[in-house]
mmCIF file of N, CA and C in Angstrom:
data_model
loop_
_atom_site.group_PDB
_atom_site.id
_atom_site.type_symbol
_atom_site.label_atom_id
_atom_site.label_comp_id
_atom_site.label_asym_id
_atom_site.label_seq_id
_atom_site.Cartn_x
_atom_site.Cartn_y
_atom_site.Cartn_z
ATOM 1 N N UNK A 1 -40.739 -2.011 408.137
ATOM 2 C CA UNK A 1 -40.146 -2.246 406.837
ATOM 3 C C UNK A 1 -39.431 -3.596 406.778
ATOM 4 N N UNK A 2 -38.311 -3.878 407.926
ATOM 5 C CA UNK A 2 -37.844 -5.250 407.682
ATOM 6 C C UNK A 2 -39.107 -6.239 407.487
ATOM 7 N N UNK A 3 -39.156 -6.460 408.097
ATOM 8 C CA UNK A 3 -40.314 -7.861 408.000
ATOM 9 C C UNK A 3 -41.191 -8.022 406.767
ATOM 10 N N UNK A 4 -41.483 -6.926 406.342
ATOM 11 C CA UNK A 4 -42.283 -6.744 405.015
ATOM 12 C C UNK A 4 -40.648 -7.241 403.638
ATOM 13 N N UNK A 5 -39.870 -6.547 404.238
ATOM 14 C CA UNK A 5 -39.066 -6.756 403.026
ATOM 15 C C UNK A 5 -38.394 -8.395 403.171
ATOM 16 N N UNK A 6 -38.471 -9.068 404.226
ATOM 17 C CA UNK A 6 -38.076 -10.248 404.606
ATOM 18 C C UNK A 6 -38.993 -11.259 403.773
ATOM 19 N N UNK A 7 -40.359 -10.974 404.544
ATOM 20 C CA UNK A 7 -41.328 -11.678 403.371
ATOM 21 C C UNK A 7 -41.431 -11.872 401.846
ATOM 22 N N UNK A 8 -40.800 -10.276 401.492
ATOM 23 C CA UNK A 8 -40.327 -10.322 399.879
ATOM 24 C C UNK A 8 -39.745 -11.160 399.442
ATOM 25 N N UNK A 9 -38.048 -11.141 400.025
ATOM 26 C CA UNK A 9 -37.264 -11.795 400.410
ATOM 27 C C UNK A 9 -37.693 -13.688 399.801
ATOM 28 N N UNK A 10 -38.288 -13.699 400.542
ATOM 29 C CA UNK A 10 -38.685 -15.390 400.864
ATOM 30 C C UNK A 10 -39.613 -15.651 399.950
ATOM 31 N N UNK A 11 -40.832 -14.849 399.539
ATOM 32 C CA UNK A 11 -41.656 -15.263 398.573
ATOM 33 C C UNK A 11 -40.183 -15.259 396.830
ATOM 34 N N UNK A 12 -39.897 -14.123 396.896
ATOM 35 C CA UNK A 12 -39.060 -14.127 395.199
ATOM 36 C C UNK A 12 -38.003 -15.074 396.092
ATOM 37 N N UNK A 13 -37.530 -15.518 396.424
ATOM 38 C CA UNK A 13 -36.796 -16.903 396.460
ATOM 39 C C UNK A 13 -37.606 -18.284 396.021
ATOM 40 N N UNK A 14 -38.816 -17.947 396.498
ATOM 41 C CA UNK A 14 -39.544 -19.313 396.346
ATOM 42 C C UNK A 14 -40.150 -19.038 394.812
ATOM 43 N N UNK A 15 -40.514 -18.107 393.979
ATOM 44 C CA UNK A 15 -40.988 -17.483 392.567
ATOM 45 C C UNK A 15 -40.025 -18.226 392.254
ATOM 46 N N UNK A 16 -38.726 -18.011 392.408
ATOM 47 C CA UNK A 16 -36.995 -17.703 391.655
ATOM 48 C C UNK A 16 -36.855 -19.253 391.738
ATOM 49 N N UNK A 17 -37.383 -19.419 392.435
ATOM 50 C CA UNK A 17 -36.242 -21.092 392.777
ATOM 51 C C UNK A 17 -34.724 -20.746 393.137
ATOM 52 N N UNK A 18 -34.899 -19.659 394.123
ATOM 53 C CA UNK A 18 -32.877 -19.362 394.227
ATOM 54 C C UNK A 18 -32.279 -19.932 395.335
ATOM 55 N N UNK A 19 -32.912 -20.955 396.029
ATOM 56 C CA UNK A 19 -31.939 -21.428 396.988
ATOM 57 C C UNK A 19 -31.389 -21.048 398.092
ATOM 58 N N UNK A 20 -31.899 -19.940 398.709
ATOM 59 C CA UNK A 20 -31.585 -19.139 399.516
ATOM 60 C C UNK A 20 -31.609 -19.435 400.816
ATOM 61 N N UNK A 21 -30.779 -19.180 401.967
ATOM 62 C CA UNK A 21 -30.889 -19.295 403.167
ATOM 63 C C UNK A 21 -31.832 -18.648 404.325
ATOM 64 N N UNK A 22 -32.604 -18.820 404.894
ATOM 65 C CA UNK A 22 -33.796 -18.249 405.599
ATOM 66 C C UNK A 22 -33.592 -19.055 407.076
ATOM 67 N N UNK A 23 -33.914 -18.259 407.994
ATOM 68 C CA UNK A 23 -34.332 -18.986 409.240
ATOM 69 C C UNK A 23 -35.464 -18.818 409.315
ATOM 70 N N UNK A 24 -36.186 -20.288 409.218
ATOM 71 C CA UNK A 24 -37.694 -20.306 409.720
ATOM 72 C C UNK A 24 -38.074 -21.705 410.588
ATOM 73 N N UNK A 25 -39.049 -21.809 411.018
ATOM 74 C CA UNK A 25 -39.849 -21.982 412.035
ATOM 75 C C UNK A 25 -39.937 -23.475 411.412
ATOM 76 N N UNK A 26 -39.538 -24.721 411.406
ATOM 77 C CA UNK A 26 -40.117 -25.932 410.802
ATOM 78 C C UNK A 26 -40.253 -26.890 412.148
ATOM 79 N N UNK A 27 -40.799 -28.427 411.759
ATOM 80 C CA UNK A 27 -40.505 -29.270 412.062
ATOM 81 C C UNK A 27 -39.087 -29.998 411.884
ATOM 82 N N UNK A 28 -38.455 -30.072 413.239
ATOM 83 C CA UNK A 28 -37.320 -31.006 413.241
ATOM 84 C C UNK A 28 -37.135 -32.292 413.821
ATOM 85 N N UNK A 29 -36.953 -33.260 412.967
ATOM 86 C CA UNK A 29 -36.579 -34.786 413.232
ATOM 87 C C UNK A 29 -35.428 -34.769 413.498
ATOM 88 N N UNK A 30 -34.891 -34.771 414.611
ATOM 89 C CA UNK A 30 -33.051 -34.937 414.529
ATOM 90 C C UNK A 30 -32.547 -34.066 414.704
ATOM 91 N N UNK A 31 -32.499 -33.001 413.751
ATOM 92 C CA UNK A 31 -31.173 -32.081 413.624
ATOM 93 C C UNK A 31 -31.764 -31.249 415.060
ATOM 94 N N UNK A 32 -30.539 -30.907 414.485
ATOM 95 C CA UNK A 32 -29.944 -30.048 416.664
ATOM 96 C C UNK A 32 -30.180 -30.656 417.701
ATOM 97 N N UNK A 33 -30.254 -32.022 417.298
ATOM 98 C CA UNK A 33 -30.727 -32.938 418.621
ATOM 99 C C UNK A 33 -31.572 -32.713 418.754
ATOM 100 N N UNK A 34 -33.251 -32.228 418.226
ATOM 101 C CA UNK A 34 -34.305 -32.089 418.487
ATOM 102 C C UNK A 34 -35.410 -33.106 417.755
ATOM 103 N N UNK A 35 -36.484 -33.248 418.185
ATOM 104 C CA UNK A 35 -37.171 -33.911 417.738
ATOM 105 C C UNK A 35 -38.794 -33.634 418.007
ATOM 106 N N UNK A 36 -39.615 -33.528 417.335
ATOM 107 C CA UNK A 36 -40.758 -33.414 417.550
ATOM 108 C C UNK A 36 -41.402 -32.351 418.125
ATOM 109 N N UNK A 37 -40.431 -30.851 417.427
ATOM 110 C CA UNK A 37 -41.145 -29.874 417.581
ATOM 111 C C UNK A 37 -40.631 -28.667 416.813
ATOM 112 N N UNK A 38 -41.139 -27.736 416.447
ATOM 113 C CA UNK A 38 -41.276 -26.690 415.563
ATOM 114 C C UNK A 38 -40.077 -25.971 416.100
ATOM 115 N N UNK A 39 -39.071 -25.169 415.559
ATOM 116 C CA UNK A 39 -38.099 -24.261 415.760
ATOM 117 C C UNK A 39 -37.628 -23.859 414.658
ATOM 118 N N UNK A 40 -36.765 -22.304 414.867
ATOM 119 C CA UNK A 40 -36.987 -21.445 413.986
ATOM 120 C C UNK A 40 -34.948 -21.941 413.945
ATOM 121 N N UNK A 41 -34.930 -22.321 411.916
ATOM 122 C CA UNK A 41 -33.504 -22.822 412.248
ATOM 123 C C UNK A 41 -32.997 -22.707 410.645
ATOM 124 N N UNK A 42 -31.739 -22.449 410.289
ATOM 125 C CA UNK A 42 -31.475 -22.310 408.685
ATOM 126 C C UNK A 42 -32.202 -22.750 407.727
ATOM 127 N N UNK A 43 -32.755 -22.710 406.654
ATOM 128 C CA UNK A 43 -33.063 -23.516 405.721
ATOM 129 C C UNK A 43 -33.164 -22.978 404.471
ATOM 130 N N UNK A 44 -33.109 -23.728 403.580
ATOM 131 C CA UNK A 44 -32.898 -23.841 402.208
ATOM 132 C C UNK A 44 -34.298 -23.482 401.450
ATOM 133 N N UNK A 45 -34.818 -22.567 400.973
ATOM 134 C CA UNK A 45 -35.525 -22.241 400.648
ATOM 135 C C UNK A 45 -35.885 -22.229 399.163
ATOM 136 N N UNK A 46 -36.362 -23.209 398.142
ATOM 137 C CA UNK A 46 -36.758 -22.869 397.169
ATOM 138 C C UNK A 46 -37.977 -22.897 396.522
ATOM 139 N N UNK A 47 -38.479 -23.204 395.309
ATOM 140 C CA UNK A 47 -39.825 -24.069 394.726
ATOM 141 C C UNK A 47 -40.349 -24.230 395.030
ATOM 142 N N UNK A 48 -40.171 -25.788 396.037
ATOM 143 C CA UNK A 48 -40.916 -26.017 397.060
ATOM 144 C C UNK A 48 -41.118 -25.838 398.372
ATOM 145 N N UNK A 49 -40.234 -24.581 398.677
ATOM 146 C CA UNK A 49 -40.697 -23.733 400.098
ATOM 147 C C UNK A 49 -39.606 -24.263 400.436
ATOM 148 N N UNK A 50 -39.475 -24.549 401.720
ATOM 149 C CA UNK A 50 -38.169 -25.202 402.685
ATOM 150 C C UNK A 50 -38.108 -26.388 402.224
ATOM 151 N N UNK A 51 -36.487 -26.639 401.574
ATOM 152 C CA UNK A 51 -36.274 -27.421 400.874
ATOM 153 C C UNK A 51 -35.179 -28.727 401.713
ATOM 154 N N UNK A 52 -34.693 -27.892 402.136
ATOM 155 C CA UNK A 52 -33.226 -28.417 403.272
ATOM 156 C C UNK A 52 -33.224 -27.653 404.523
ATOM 157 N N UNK A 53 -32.869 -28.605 405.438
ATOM 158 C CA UNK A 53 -32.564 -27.983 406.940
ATOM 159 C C UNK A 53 -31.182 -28.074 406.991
ATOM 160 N N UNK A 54 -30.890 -26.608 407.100
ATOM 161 C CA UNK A 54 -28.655 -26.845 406.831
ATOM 162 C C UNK A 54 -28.633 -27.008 408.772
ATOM 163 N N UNK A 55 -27.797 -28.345 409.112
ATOM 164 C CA UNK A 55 -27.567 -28.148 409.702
ATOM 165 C C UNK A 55 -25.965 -27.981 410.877
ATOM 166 N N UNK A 56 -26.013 -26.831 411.015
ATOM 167 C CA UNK A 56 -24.764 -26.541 411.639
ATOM 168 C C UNK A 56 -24.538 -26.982 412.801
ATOM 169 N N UNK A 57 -23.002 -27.506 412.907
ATOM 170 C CA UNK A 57 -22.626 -27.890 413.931
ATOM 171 C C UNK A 57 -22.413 -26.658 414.937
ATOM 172 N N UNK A 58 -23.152 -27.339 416.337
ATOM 173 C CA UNK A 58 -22.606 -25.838 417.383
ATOM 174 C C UNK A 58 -21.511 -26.304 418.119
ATOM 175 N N UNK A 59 -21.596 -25.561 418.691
ATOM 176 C CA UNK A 59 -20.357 -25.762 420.177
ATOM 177 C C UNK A 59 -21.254 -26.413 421.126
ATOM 178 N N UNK A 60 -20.846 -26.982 422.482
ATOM 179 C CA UNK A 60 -21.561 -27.268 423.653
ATOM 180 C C UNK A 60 -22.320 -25.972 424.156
ATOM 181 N N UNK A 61 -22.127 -24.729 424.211
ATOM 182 C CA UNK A 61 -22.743 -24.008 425.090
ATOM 183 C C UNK A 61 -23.764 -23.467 424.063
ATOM 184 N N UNK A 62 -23.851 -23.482 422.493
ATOM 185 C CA UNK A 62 -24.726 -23.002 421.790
ATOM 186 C C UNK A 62 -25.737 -24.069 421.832
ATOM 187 N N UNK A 63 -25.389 -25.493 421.564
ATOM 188 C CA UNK A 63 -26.280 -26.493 422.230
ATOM 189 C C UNK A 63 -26.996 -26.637 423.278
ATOM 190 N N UNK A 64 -26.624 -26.344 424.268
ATOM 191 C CA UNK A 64 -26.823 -25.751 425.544
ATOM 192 C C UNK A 64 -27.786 -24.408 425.524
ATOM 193 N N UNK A 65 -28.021 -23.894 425.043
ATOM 194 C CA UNK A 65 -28.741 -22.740 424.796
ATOM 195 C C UNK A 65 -29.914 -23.075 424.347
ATOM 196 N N UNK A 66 -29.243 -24.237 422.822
ATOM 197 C CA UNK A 66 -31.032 -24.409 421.744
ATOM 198 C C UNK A 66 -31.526 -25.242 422.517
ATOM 199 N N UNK A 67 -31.050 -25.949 423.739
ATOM 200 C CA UNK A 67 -31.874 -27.034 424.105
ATOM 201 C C UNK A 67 -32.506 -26.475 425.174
ATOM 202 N N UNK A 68 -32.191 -25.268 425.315
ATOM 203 C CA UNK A 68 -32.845 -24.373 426.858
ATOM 204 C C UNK A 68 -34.175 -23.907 426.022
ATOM 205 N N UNK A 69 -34.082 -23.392 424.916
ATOM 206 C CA UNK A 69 -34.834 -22.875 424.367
ATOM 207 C C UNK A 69 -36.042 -23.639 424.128
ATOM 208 N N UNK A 70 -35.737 -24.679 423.558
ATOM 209 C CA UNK A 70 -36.185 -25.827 422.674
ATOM 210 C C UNK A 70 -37.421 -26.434 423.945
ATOM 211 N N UNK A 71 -36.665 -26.359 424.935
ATOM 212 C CA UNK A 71 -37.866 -26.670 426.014
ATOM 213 C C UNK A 71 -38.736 -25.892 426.736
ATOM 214 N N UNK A 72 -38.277 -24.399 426.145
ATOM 215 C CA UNK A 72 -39.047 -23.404 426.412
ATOM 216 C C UNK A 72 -40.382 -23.400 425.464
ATOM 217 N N UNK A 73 -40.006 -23.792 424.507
ATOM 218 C CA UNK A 73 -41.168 -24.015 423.883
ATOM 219 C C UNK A 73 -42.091 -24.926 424.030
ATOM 220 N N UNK A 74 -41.531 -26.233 424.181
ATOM 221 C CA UNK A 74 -42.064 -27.448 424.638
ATOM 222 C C UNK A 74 -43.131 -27.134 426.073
ATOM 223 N N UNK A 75 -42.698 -26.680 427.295
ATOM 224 C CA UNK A 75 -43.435 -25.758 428.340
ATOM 225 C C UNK A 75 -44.369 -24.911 427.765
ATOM 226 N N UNK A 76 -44.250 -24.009 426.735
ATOM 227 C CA UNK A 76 -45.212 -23.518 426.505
ATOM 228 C C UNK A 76 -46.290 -24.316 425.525
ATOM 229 N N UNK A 77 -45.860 -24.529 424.726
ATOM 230 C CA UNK A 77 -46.741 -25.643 423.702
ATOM 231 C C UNK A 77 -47.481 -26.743 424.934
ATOM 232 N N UNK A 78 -47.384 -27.398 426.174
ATOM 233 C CA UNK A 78 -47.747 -28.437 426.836
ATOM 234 C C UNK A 78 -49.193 -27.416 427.704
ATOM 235 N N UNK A 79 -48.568 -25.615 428.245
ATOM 236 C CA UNK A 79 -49.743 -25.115 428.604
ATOM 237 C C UNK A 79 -50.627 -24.794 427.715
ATOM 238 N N UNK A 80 -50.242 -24.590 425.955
ATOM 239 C CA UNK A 80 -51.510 -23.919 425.583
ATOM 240 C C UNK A 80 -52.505 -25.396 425.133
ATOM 241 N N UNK A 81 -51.792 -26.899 425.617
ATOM 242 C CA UNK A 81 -52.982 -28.096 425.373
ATOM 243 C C UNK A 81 -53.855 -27.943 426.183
ATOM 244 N N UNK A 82 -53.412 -27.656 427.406
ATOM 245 C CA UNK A 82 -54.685 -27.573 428.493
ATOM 246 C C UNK A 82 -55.534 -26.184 428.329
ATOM 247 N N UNK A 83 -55.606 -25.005 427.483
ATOM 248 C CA UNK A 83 -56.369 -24.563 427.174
ATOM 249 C C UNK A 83 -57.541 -24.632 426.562
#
C-alpha cells in the first residue's frame, strides 16, 4: 500500500503543481558535496517534476554517512560498467 500511495502522492503533486517535498533519486551537481551521480535526496516537486533540490545542511557525521553511501553507489555503478 505505501508505495502505491507514495506514487499517488507524487503524481497529484505534479497534476496540482503543489510544491511538495519528496525524496527522490536525481542527479547532483554540488549539493551534499556530491557530484556526478544519482542519489535519493529532498526535492521540490512540481509541474515540472523535480523542481528544486532543498538542500540541507548536515552535521559532520551525517556527511560522513552520505559520503559513505554516495560511494557505495559509485562501487556499485563502476561494477555494473564492466558487465
Amino acid at each position: 500500500y505505501a508505495p502505491g500511495a507514495a506514487g499517488a502522492a507524487l503524481v497529484e503533486s505534479i497534476l496540482r503543481d503543489e510544491k511538495k517535498l519528496f525524496t527522490c533519486c536525481v542527479s547532483l551537481e554540488g549539493e551534499y558535496g556530491q557530484k556526478d551521480i544519482c542519489l535519493g535526496v529532498p526535492v521540490v516537486i512540481g509541474k515540472n517534476g523535480w523542481e528544486k533540490i532543498v538542500d540541507f545542511k548536515l552535521n559532520e557525521e551525517e556527511q560522513a554517512l552520505f559520503n559513505k553511501s554516495a560511494e557505495a553507489v559509485r562501487s556499485m555503478n563502476d561494477v555494473l560498467k564492466t558487465l
